[in-house]
Amino acid sequence: MAAAESHAFQADVGRLLDLMVHSVYSERDIFLRELVSNGADACEKLRYEALADPTLVAADPDFLVTVSLDKHARTLSVADNGIGMSAAELAQSLGTIASSGTRAFLDSLKDDAPVGKDLIGQFGIGFYSGFMVAQRIDVETRRAGAGEAHLWSSDGKGTFSIAPLALEAAPARGTRVILHLKEDASEYLESTHVERILREHSSAIAVPIAFVEALGKEPRRLTDGSALWSKPKNAVSADDYNEFYRSLCGQFDAPALTLHWRAEGRHEYTVLAFVPGSRPFDLFDSSRKGRGKLYVRHVLVAEDAEILPSWLRFVRLVVDSADLPLNVSRELIQESAVFAAIKKGVANRIVQELTKLAENDAEAYAKVWANFGAVLKEGLYEEPERRDALFKLARFASTLDLDGKRTLADYVAAMRPNQTAIYYLTGDAIKRLDASPQLEGFRARGLEVLLLPDPIDAFWVSTAVGYEGKPFKSVSQGAADIKSIPLKEGTEGQAEPPAAALATLFALMKQQLEEVASDVRPSDRLSESPACVVAADHGLDRRLERMLAEHGQLKNVSKPVLEINSKHPLIAALAAQMAQADKEALNDAIWLIFDAAQLMDGEKLADAPGFAARLTRILGKAVGAPNVS
Ligand code: ADP
């Protein structure tokens, strides 16, 4: 028989292993969950392959994962009669990083090692977690239907070997992972301890688990491997659901919402779906779609079928259908009209259930929205036909409620007489938005303004026609048009300076700022600040424009309009001094007003040295320093 071939682990695996070998992680138990789940996955893969070639499983049709202890040899092994691995698959799967969870875990280490380490349990680092408890791991494997078997072996220190394995010594089919336990991992030889971990972490696995407590003992079934979703709801406990959620989502909190239903009628299918209790690490990963496990009559057809629209990608689910054909490829299944109808039905139901939660349990729903609202809002942009339903789900921060619990219905109910539009301001943080000068005139009139901090906001709000006949209107775009709405008592401003002086000041401002501002005009939207910048009447929202420019989808950002609060004491004083003013100071003041307005709008200064020089000159004059320039 040929000798063992030695291979080096891919560099990233080496790093990961180093961490595992030296692990001081207190929750080492998770390695067992990972290995059992790999065994079950291998069974599900073979179940699918056997559809095309039933001879693969003819000799042993019942899938099983068996965990065995051997105190004398100090080993714990996890065996499955699943698909197995060829030599090439061994080198690939157990020599590189295959899973996205492991990749994400490693990425988290780049920023901050200790944090990453604590997160081991959350990411599900797969096979390599075995090295937390084992000084050596042997993997004996034989691919279903193959006439050869292999032994993979490693001490987790940089290299692994692969050698042919005599068929008599190999599993008839599938894989046996043998952990040679470290001195300090003897608890994994204690049957009560291991059985507890298996029951706690692996009971929801869709393949039965057998347990061999000690060498020579009979295997004992711990779980029946029946699909949780096919049981009637009243036969499933909250713990069962939570456990299943954990194994499905790789998250270790409790789900915020568990949905389990059976659709009957035109199509028959069962769905078990979870809204996670916290944000998964890859929520905003652009490749993350609305994926879930698709079963056809209990056979796993696709691990990550695109069942949900991407704006529901935070929902994790299993769909099992009796109507889809099993005798065609998984691609064809997913292109079928029946699958399209199921997808639609599932999305509808999830939106309905979220709406119910929002109506019946505001507190629980607030958490869901805080975690996933930014994703749900993508639906407002991507599926206009669902807007009305999604508007019911949407919660907003506004000038009346910074906590973000306002609905559009609340907004409309609080509209002022003569108010015709729903006002909003987009930006990147609620606090900063709340401090925007553009809001002053609206506040002074008691007009509520929605504060929209998520990048997606700028998109949906510019395409949504309105809500209940009220158009959405940006407070930082075009003329404010709010003069007809009376000011609240006590907020009337001071008198304006004489019109002629103002006109001269505006003319000078326009001329000075010609290069940077498309217009300079008096404002209705200001009451405290001297100035602000807004987008032109028919232009794009400033934030949207900036985002498009950052992504290279727009060449130039257009020049803003500078709006001036004519009643502000600074403006009044400048207008009054037009005739005799120090020209240099006047010009500096005009530019600084513009610069300050840009900064308040979250814009970077185009000419920072110019700004600094102007500020220094003005300050020098203010404190009476000689010859500052
Ligand atoms: P993940 O399971 O998340 O993909 P792992 O590191 O646990 O990551 O496993 C890497 C790969 O090794 C798996 O995707 C699978 O292809 C293969 N593998 C692991 N265990 C088994 C097994 N018991 N049977 C067959 N293949 C396996």
XYZ file of C-alpha atoms and ligand atoms in Angstrom:
656
model
C 0.000 0.000 0.000
C 1.292 3.480 -0.864
C 2.860 5.590 1.878
C 1.264 8.583 3.537
C 1.574 11.874 1.728
C 2.256 14.896 3.836
C 0.565 18.240 3.092
C 0.822 21.679 4.639
C -2.347 23.400 5.792
C -3.340 26.563 3.966
C -1.840 29.509 5.869
C -5.169 30.641 7.337
C -5.931 27.151 8.630
C -2.538 27.142 10.325
C -3.465 30.302 12.144
C -6.817 28.930 13.174
C -5.286 25.670 14.371
C -2.731 27.482 16.400
C -5.610 29.138 18.178
C -7.420 25.849 18.701
C -4.370 23.949 19.947
C -3.622 26.657 22.484
C -7.238 27.308 23.223
C -8.211 28.375 26.683
C -11.768 28.725 25.510
C -14.122 27.618 28.236
C -16.906 26.313 26.053
C -15.003 23.576 24.330
C -18.136 21.405 24.154
C -19.061 22.958 20.843
C -16.603 20.750 18.948
C -19.043 17.850 19.356
C -21.927 19.787 17.907
C -19.759 20.687 14.914
C -18.646 17.121 14.227
C -22.134 15.650 14.632
C -23.541 18.280 12.339
C -20.865 17.502 9.705
C -21.834 13.830 9.958
C -25.508 14.651 9.520
C -24.739 16.937 6.552
C -22.797 14.084 4.960
C -25.856 11.839 5.355
C -28.137 14.439 3.822
C -25.802 14.821 0.867
C -25.868 11.095 0.245
C -29.636 10.947 0.651
C -29.797 13.401 -2.239
C -27.230 11.619 -4.423
C -29.031 8.343 -3.859
C -32.096 9.736 -5.601
C -30.190 9.407 -8.854
C -28.375 6.235 -7.863
C -30.216 4.195 -5.228
C -27.511 1.504 -5.261
C -25.307 3.886 -3.239
C -27.386 3.239 -0.130
C -28.924 -0.142 -0.939
C -26.717 -2.065 1.502
C -27.488 0.235 4.423
C -30.472 2.486 3.813
C -30.786 3.944 7.319
C -28.674 6.983 7.977
C -27.054 7.303 11.357
C -24.432 9.329 13.208
C -22.695 7.308 15.922
C -20.677 8.815 18.757
C -18.434 6.331 20.590
C -16.170 6.550 23.624
C -13.147 4.412 24.384
C -11.637 5.217 27.768
C -8.755 2.837 27.333
C -7.624 4.314 24.027
C -8.666 7.815 25.215
C -10.660 8.429 22.050
C -13.991 9.952 21.181
C -15.168 9.233 17.664
C -17.983 10.519 15.500
C -18.926 8.224 12.643
C -21.498 8.658 9.900
C -22.658 6.500 7.017
C -22.972 9.503 4.758
C -21.275 10.547 1.560
C -17.622 10.170 2.676
C -14.677 11.898 1.027
C -12.247 10.999 -1.734
C -8.537 11.726 -1.221
C -8.844 14.952 -3.206
C -11.906 16.031 -1.226
C -10.065 15.273 2.005
C -7.153 17.481 1.068
C -9.462 20.236 -0.059
C -12.064 20.137 2.740
C -9.745 19.441 5.644
C -6.769 21.471 4.481
C -8.346 24.789 3.588
C -11.118 26.912 4.988
C -14.385 25.751 3.512
C -17.005 27.372 5.652
C -18.058 30.988 5.570
C -18.533 30.956 9.353
C -14.897 30.011 9.841
C -13.800 32.668 7.388
C -15.804 35.295 9.245
C -14.312 34.141 12.511
C -10.806 34.582 11.136
C -11.672 38.006 9.804
C -12.860 39.001 13.245
C -9.435 38.065 14.574
C -7.722 40.512 12.286
C -9.235 43.420 14.141
C -8.991 42.261 17.679
C -7.774 38.847 18.776
C -9.375 38.529 22.222
C -12.824 39.446 20.942
C -12.547 36.894 18.175
C -11.625 34.209 20.630
C -14.722 34.757 22.695
C -16.759 34.454 19.566
C -15.674 30.921 18.737
C -18.997 29.507 19.873
C -20.969 31.925 17.737
C -19.246 31.407 14.450
C -19.304 27.635 14.297
C -15.740 27.012 13.204
C -16.446 23.484 12.081
C -14.118 20.528 11.911
C -11.000 22.319 13.173
C -12.639 22.984 16.548
C -11.812 19.334 17.331
C -8.256 20.455 18.016
C -9.435 22.272 21.130
C -9.744 18.883 22.822
C -7.669 16.521 20.678
C -3.913 16.211 20.373
C -4.378 14.244 17.173
C -7.326 13.694 14.878
C -7.653 10.745 12.504
C -10.296 10.754 9.805
C -11.108 7.433 8.165
C -13.314 7.865 5.176
C -14.731 6.068 2.198
C -16.802 7.802 -0.380
C -20.142 6.096 -1.074
C -19.680 3.725 -4.008
C -15.866 4.057 -4.092
C -13.522 1.091 -4.026
C -10.888 2.825 -1.934
C -10.654 4.479 1.467
C -8.292 6.989 3.066
C -6.899 8.018 6.387
C -6.319 11.722 7.102
C -4.275 12.443 10.165
C -2.899 15.526 11.879
C -1.704 16.839 15.199
C -2.922 20.279 14.170
C 0.569 21.713 13.963
C 0.978 22.849 10.403
C 0.741 19.634 8.401
C -1.585 16.735 7.782
C -1.084 13.419 6.035
C -3.311 11.386 3.775
C -2.694 7.669 3.324
C -4.660 4.895 1.662
C -6.624 2.825 4.157
C -7.316 -0.897 3.836
C -10.998 -1.456 3.095
C -11.341 -3.911 6.006
C -10.243 -1.174 8.409
C -12.408 1.523 6.836
C -16.079 2.333 7.348
C -18.228 0.553 4.728
C -19.388 3.994 3.701
C -18.930 7.439 5.146
C -16.551 8.921 7.653
C -15.207 8.207 11.109
C -13.537 11.116 12.898
C -11.404 9.884 15.792
C -10.263 12.402 18.397
C -7.271 11.378 20.504
C -8.103 13.462 23.520
C -5.650 15.763 25.255
C -4.687 15.145 28.868
C -6.870 18.015 29.996
C -9.930 16.848 28.047
C -10.753 13.672 29.956
C -14.297 14.862 30.626
C -15.103 13.880 27.052
C -14.558 10.256 28.019
C -17.346 10.426 30.621
C -20.522 9.054 29.112
C -22.937 11.158 31.180
C -21.102 14.324 30.218
C -21.002 13.482 26.531
C -24.623 12.352 26.473
C -25.680 15.634 28.077
C -23.839 17.648 25.423
C -25.378 15.593 22.645
C -28.884 16.012 23.995
C -28.371 19.686 24.587
C -26.764 20.666 21.320
C -27.622 18.078 18.715
C -31.137 16.884 19.407
C -32.636 18.791 16.505
C -30.390 17.196 13.894
C -32.332 15.553 11.089
C -30.389 12.283 11.250
C -30.676 9.929 14.247
C -27.810 9.848 16.715
C -26.594 6.655 18.389
C -24.277 6.570 21.373
C -21.760 3.867 22.306
C -20.768 4.614 25.884
C -17.783 2.292 26.033
C -15.934 -0.199 23.938
C -18.066 -3.335 23.423
C -21.335 -1.710 24.499
C -24.408 -1.750 22.269
C -25.242 1.483 20.473
C -28.163 3.316 22.055
C -30.400 5.757 20.126
C -30.381 9.211 21.659
C -32.515 10.962 19.083
C -34.812 9.715 16.366
C -33.711 12.226 13.744
C -37.275 12.933 12.726
C -37.677 16.293 11.091
C -38.855 18.789 13.677
C -40.871 20.755 11.157
C -42.989 17.746 10.224
C -44.252 17.347 13.773
C -47.486 19.065 14.768
C -46.898 22.358 16.547
C -48.319 21.157 19.842
C -45.830 18.283 19.898
C -42.844 20.627 19.787
C -41.619 22.379 22.925
C -40.124 25.857 23.052
C -36.792 24.228 23.917
C -36.968 22.020 20.823
C -37.583 25.056 18.659
C -34.759 26.993 20.273
C -32.345 24.130 19.853
C -33.286 23.742 16.229
C -32.845 27.474 15.715
C -29.357 27.256 17.144
C -28.299 24.430 14.903
C -29.902 26.003 11.843
C -28.679 29.555 12.295
C -25.376 29.011 14.069
C -26.583 31.589 16.603
C -26.717 30.875 20.269
C -29.314 33.267 21.527
C -33.070 32.677 21.384
C -35.117 33.519 18.295
C -37.150 36.718 18.379
C -39.919 35.039 16.432
C -40.566 31.396 15.594
C -42.939 30.650 12.738
C -44.099 27.158 11.978
C -46.884 26.503 9.554
C -48.170 24.097 7.035
C -49.535 25.526 3.811
C -52.352 23.602 2.256
C -54.390 24.350 -0.781
C -52.815 24.841 -4.166
C -49.384 23.871 -2.910
C -48.496 21.855 0.098
C -45.436 22.689 2.069
C -44.218 23.104 5.605
C -42.160 26.021 6.819
C -40.171 26.470 9.985
C -38.717 29.965 10.074
C -36.931 32.061 12.652
C -36.283 35.728 13.068
C -32.996 35.709 14.997
C -32.703 37.390 18.355
C -29.611 39.302 17.256
C -27.889 40.357 14.077
C -25.969 37.626 12.286
C -22.399 38.667 11.512
C -22.910 38.696 7.756
C -26.198 40.587 7.617
C -24.874 43.242 5.292
C -22.607 40.976 3.284
C -23.665 41.644 -0.291
C -23.489 37.964 -1.205
C -25.871 37.046 1.550
C -29.243 36.431 -0.009
C -32.495 35.190 1.442
C -31.258 31.666 1.735
C -32.753 28.684 3.459
C -32.782 24.905 3.438
C -35.058 23.396 0.856
C -36.317 19.868 1.391
C -38.528 17.854 -0.879
C -40.325 15.181 1.121
C -37.602 15.227 3.805
C -34.735 15.027 1.322
C -32.431 18.030 1.539
C -32.309 19.324 -2.013
C -30.456 22.581 -1.457
C -28.599 23.849 1.579
C -28.965 27.447 0.536
C -31.898 27.772 -1.819
C -32.888 31.346 -2.566
C -36.275 31.167 -0.941
C -36.684 34.689 0.358
C -36.207 38.095 -1.201
C -32.965 39.680 -0.032
C -34.796 42.179 2.193
C -35.905 39.199 4.291
C -32.413 37.724 4.380
C -32.263 37.882 8.167
C -34.955 35.193 8.420
C -33.566 31.663 8.656
C -35.782 28.862 7.500
C -36.476 25.362 6.321
C -39.070 24.689 3.657
C -40.191 21.145 2.997
C -42.458 20.626 0.031
C -44.375 17.613 -1.150
C -45.147 19.220 -4.512
C -41.704 19.742 -5.992
C -40.271 17.055 -8.241
C -37.381 15.040 -6.853
C -36.296 13.439 -10.068
C -34.866 16.575 -11.679
C -31.762 18.597 -10.859
C -31.746 20.997 -7.928
C -31.357 23.866 -10.390
C -34.524 22.871 -12.244
C -36.428 22.521 -8.983
C -35.511 26.073 -8.074
C -36.553 27.393 -11.444
C -39.966 25.734 -11.335
C -43.227 27.639 -11.214
C -44.230 25.740 -8.094
C -41.092 26.955 -6.304
C -41.855 30.523 -7.393
C -45.349 30.213 -5.918
C -43.966 28.779 -2.691
C -41.450 31.635 -2.421
C -44.186 34.188 -2.773
C -46.392 32.434 -0.244
C -43.573 32.227 2.275
C -42.630 35.919 1.948
C -46.292 36.951 2.259
C -46.764 34.945 5.380
C -43.595 36.263 7.013
C -44.636 39.847 6.349
C -48.081 39.060 7.786
C -46.601 37.520 10.899
C -44.276 40.460 11.425
C -47.243 42.773 11.104
C -49.112 40.752 13.717
C -46.150 40.943 16.066
C -45.932 44.702 15.528
C -49.619 45.053 16.423
C -49.676 42.699 19.381
C -46.291 43.079 21.034
C -44.737 46.446 20.358
C -41.789 45.803 22.617
C -40.761 42.534 20.980
C -41.283 44.059 17.571
C -39.149 47.091 18.450
C -36.203 44.737 18.953
C -36.775 43.047 15.630
C -36.946 46.406 13.929
C -33.821 47.664 15.690
C -31.886 44.654 14.396
C -33.362 44.248 10.950
C -35.276 47.389 10.063
C -32.472 48.598 7.825
C -32.774 45.364 5.820
C -36.571 45.381 5.674
C -36.457 48.921 4.298
C -34.610 47.577 1.267
C -37.953 46.021 0.357
C -39.493 49.494 0.073
C -37.061 50.142 -2.747
C -36.867 46.702 -4.322
C -40.522 45.679 -4.285
C -42.719 48.729 -4.774
C -45.799 46.487 -4.871
C -45.169 45.566 -1.242
C -44.681 49.117 -0.073
C -48.037 49.455 1.623
C -47.471 46.317 3.664
C -43.917 47.336 4.521
C -44.938 50.875 5.489
C -47.023 49.261 8.224
C -43.888 47.568 9.523
C -41.582 50.553 9.258
C -40.611 52.489 12.378
C -38.840 55.826 12.285
C -36.949 58.235 14.399
C -38.234 61.758 14.061
C -37.819 65.170 15.594
C -40.590 64.109 17.996
C -39.086 60.720 18.884
C -35.376 60.040 18.645
C -35.893 56.444 19.808
C -37.283 55.494 16.459
C -40.739 54.188 17.295
C -42.866 56.405 15.062
C -45.027 54.861 12.385
C -46.141 56.714 9.280
C -49.675 56.509 10.648
C -48.474 58.330 13.792
C -46.840 60.927 11.597
C -49.921 61.583 9.503
C -52.096 61.804 12.612
C -49.790 64.525 13.976
C -49.665 66.627 10.800
C -50.307 70.347 11.242
C -53.038 72.326 9.532
C -51.961 73.201 5.961
C -49.204 70.589 6.055
C -49.340 68.585 2.850
C -46.107 66.590 2.823
C -44.253 64.088 4.976
C -40.926 65.764 5.702
C -37.699 63.852 6.088
C -33.967 64.364 6.378
C -31.404 61.731 5.382
C -27.918 61.472 6.855
C -25.733 59.069 8.717
C -26.566 59.321 12.396
C -29.747 60.302 14.205
C -27.951 62.603 16.623
C -26.249 64.508 13.881
C -29.425 64.735 11.858
C -31.247 66.066 14.864
C -28.740 68.928 15.070
C -29.191 69.969 11.425
C -29.963 73.643 10.851
C -32.368 72.644 8.069
C -34.784 71.489 10.773
C -35.081 74.812 12.576
C -37.913 76.333 10.583
C -39.817 73.048 10.768
C -39.373 72.865 14.515
C -40.466 76.468 14.906
C -43.702 75.526 13.127
C -44.216 72.326 15.101
C -43.683 70.245 11.955
C -42.409 66.730 12.558
C -39.479 65.602 10.400
C -38.500 61.959 9.938
C -34.794 61.386 10.536
C -33.513 58.692 8.180
C -30.012 57.428 8.999
C -29.644 54.257 6.899
C -28.000 54.289 3.463
C -31.050 52.586 1.945
C -33.295 55.437 3.126
C -32.033 57.842 0.515
C -33.071 55.342 -2.157
C -36.544 54.266 -1.140
C -37.655 57.694 -0.092
C -36.747 59.148 -3.464
C -38.789 56.545 -5.330
C -41.775 56.092 -3.010
C -44.675 58.152 -4.242
C -45.975 58.897 -0.798
C -48.046 57.532 2.013
C -51.816 57.952 2.097
C -51.625 60.566 -0.586
C -48.956 62.610 1.201
C -45.730 62.916 -0.763
C -42.352 62.543 0.916
C -40.366 65.751 0.864
C -36.741 66.286 1.843
C -36.185 69.216 4.176
C -32.783 69.700 2.589
C -34.006 70.003 -0.944
C -35.659 72.772 -2.906
C -37.571 75.650 -1.403
C -38.999 74.831 1.982
C -42.483 75.965 1.156
C -43.634 76.085 4.762
C -44.463 79.768 5.074
C -48.197 79.090 5.063
C -47.856 77.077 8.255
C -47.899 79.406 11.245
C -44.961 79.620 13.625
C -45.465 78.278 17.117
C -46.015 81.005 19.669
C -42.842 82.538 21.031
C -40.747 81.568 18.035
C -41.328 84.644 15.899
C -37.976 85.941 14.765
C -36.514 89.400 14.807
C -37.138 91.901 12.091
C -35.230 91.652 8.808
C -32.610 94.270 7.917
C -33.543 96.829 5.203
C -34.239 95.156 1.851
C -31.688 97.160 -0.110
C -28.828 96.280 2.216
C -29.823 92.617 2.136
C -29.973 92.609 -1.653
C -26.443 93.985 -1.831
C -25.199 91.359 0.609
C -26.859 88.554 -1.365
C -25.351 89.854 -4.599
C -21.872 89.879 -3.055
C -22.366 86.376 -1.656
C -23.467 85.009 -5.021
C -20.450 86.541 -6.678
C -17.985 85.317 -4.037
C -19.404 81.796 -3.901
C -20.086 81.433 -7.609
C -17.744 78.461 -7.929
C -19.183 76.489 -5.027
C -22.863 77.393 -4.648
C -25.485 77.300 -7.398
C -27.545 79.986 -5.699
C -27.761 82.074 -2.536
C -31.254 82.851 -1.302
C -33.230 83.752 1.803
C -34.616 80.810 3.749
C -37.837 79.846 5.497
C -36.318 76.789 7.054
C -33.921 78.526 9.415
C -34.661 80.159 12.705
C -31.460 79.938 14.774
C -28.534 79.280 12.446
C -27.314 81.917 9.990
C -27.202 79.583 6.979
C -27.530 76.069 5.626
C -26.958 74.266 2.348
C -29.740 72.470 0.513
C -30.132 70.674 -2.794
C -31.542 72.532 -5.782
C -35.288 72.249 -6.433
C -35.112 69.486 -8.975
C -31.827 67.907 -8.049
C -31.134 64.670 -6.234
C -31.172 64.491 -2.479
C -27.691 65.576 -1.301
C -27.023 62.359 0.567
C -28.113 60.189 -2.339
C -25.902 62.205 -4.632
C -22.904 61.814 -2.331
C -23.453 58.060 -2.072
C -23.747 57.646 -5.825
C -20.571 59.689 -6.316
C -18.707 57.577 -3.761
C -19.668 54.450 -5.670
C -18.557 55.989 -8.947
C -22.105 56.083 -10.318
C -22.072 59.824 -10.575
C -19.206 61.952 -11.844
C -19.791 65.203 -10.055
C -21.752 66.171 -7.041
C -23.834 69.209 -7.957
C -23.361 72.570 -6.292
C -25.682 73.180 -3.340
C -27.887 76.188 -2.762
C -26.826 78.328 0.199
C -29.856 79.454 2.179
C -29.538 82.429 4.467
C -31.483 83.324 7.574
C -32.018 87.026 6.926
C -33.153 87.633 10.497
C -30.025 86.218 12.075
C -28.030 88.915 13.957
C -24.837 88.005 12.074
C -26.517 88.428 8.699
C -28.231 91.611 9.830
C -24.900 93.029 11.014
C -23.139 92.092 7.765
C -25.920 93.708 5.724
C -25.768 96.846 7.846
C -22.007 97.160 7.337
C -21.973 96.513 3.607
C -21.059 100.087 2.780
C -18.190 100.667 5.180
C -17.031 97.133 5.966
C -13.463 95.863 5.866
C -13.701 94.083 2.494
C -11.328 91.296 3.475
C -13.246 90.563 6.681
C -16.539 90.623 4.780
C -15.290 88.109 2.224
C -13.827 85.899 4.938
C -17.144 85.972 6.782
C -19.076 85.017 3.650
C -16.802 82.043 3.019
C -16.835 80.935 6.621
C -20.629 80.996 6.657
C -20.617 78.751 3.616
C -17.943 76.438 5.069
C -19.817 76.094 8.357
C -23.025 75.245 6.502
C -21.177 72.556 4.531
C -19.701 71.083 7.695
C -23.100 70.976 9.380
C -24.362 69.076 6.380
C -21.727 66.378 6.872
C -19.688 67.513 3.878
C -15.902 67.654 3.835
C -14.347 71.041 3.127
C -13.041 71.286 -0.402
C -10.408 73.847 0.584
C -9.265 73.165 4.153
C -6.132 75.430 4.001
C -8.262 78.319 2.726
C -10.736 77.719 5.530
C -7.988 77.676 8.168
C -6.447 80.900 6.818
C -9.797 82.707 6.846
C -10.575 81.531 10.341
C -7.171 82.655 11.600
C -7.602 86.129 10.045
C -11.065 86.594 11.526
C -9.957 85.359 14.942
C -6.920 87.636 14.809
C -9.164 90.604 14.178
C -11.593 89.507 16.901
C -8.900 89.387 19.575
C -7.003 92.396 18.236
C -3.827 90.538 17.252
C -1.595 92.675 15.012
C -0.886 91.708 11.386
C -2.636 88.378 11.234
C -3.033 87.156 7.685
P -18.445 23.355 7.175
O -19.050 22.069 7.681
O -19.015 24.571 7.844
O -18.407 23.465 5.690
P -16.059 22.219 8.294
O -14.692 22.784 8.557
O -16.737 21.595 9.462
O -16.904 23.366 7.642
O -15.940 21.127 7.184
C -15.335 21.432 5.962
C -15.794 20.485 4.887
O -15.293 19.175 5.107
C -17.290 20.290 4.800
O -17.904 21.317 4.055
C -17.388 18.933 4.106
O -17.236 19.104 2.699
C -16.185 18.216 4.623
N -16.559 17.327 5.747
C -16.360 17.548 7.054
N -16.823 16.504 7.795
C -17.319 15.598 6.910
C -17.949 14.302 7.025
N -18.169 13.743 8.218
N -18.301 13.699 5.883
C -18.088 14.250 4.678
N -17.523 15.445 4.507
C -17.134 16.122 5.600
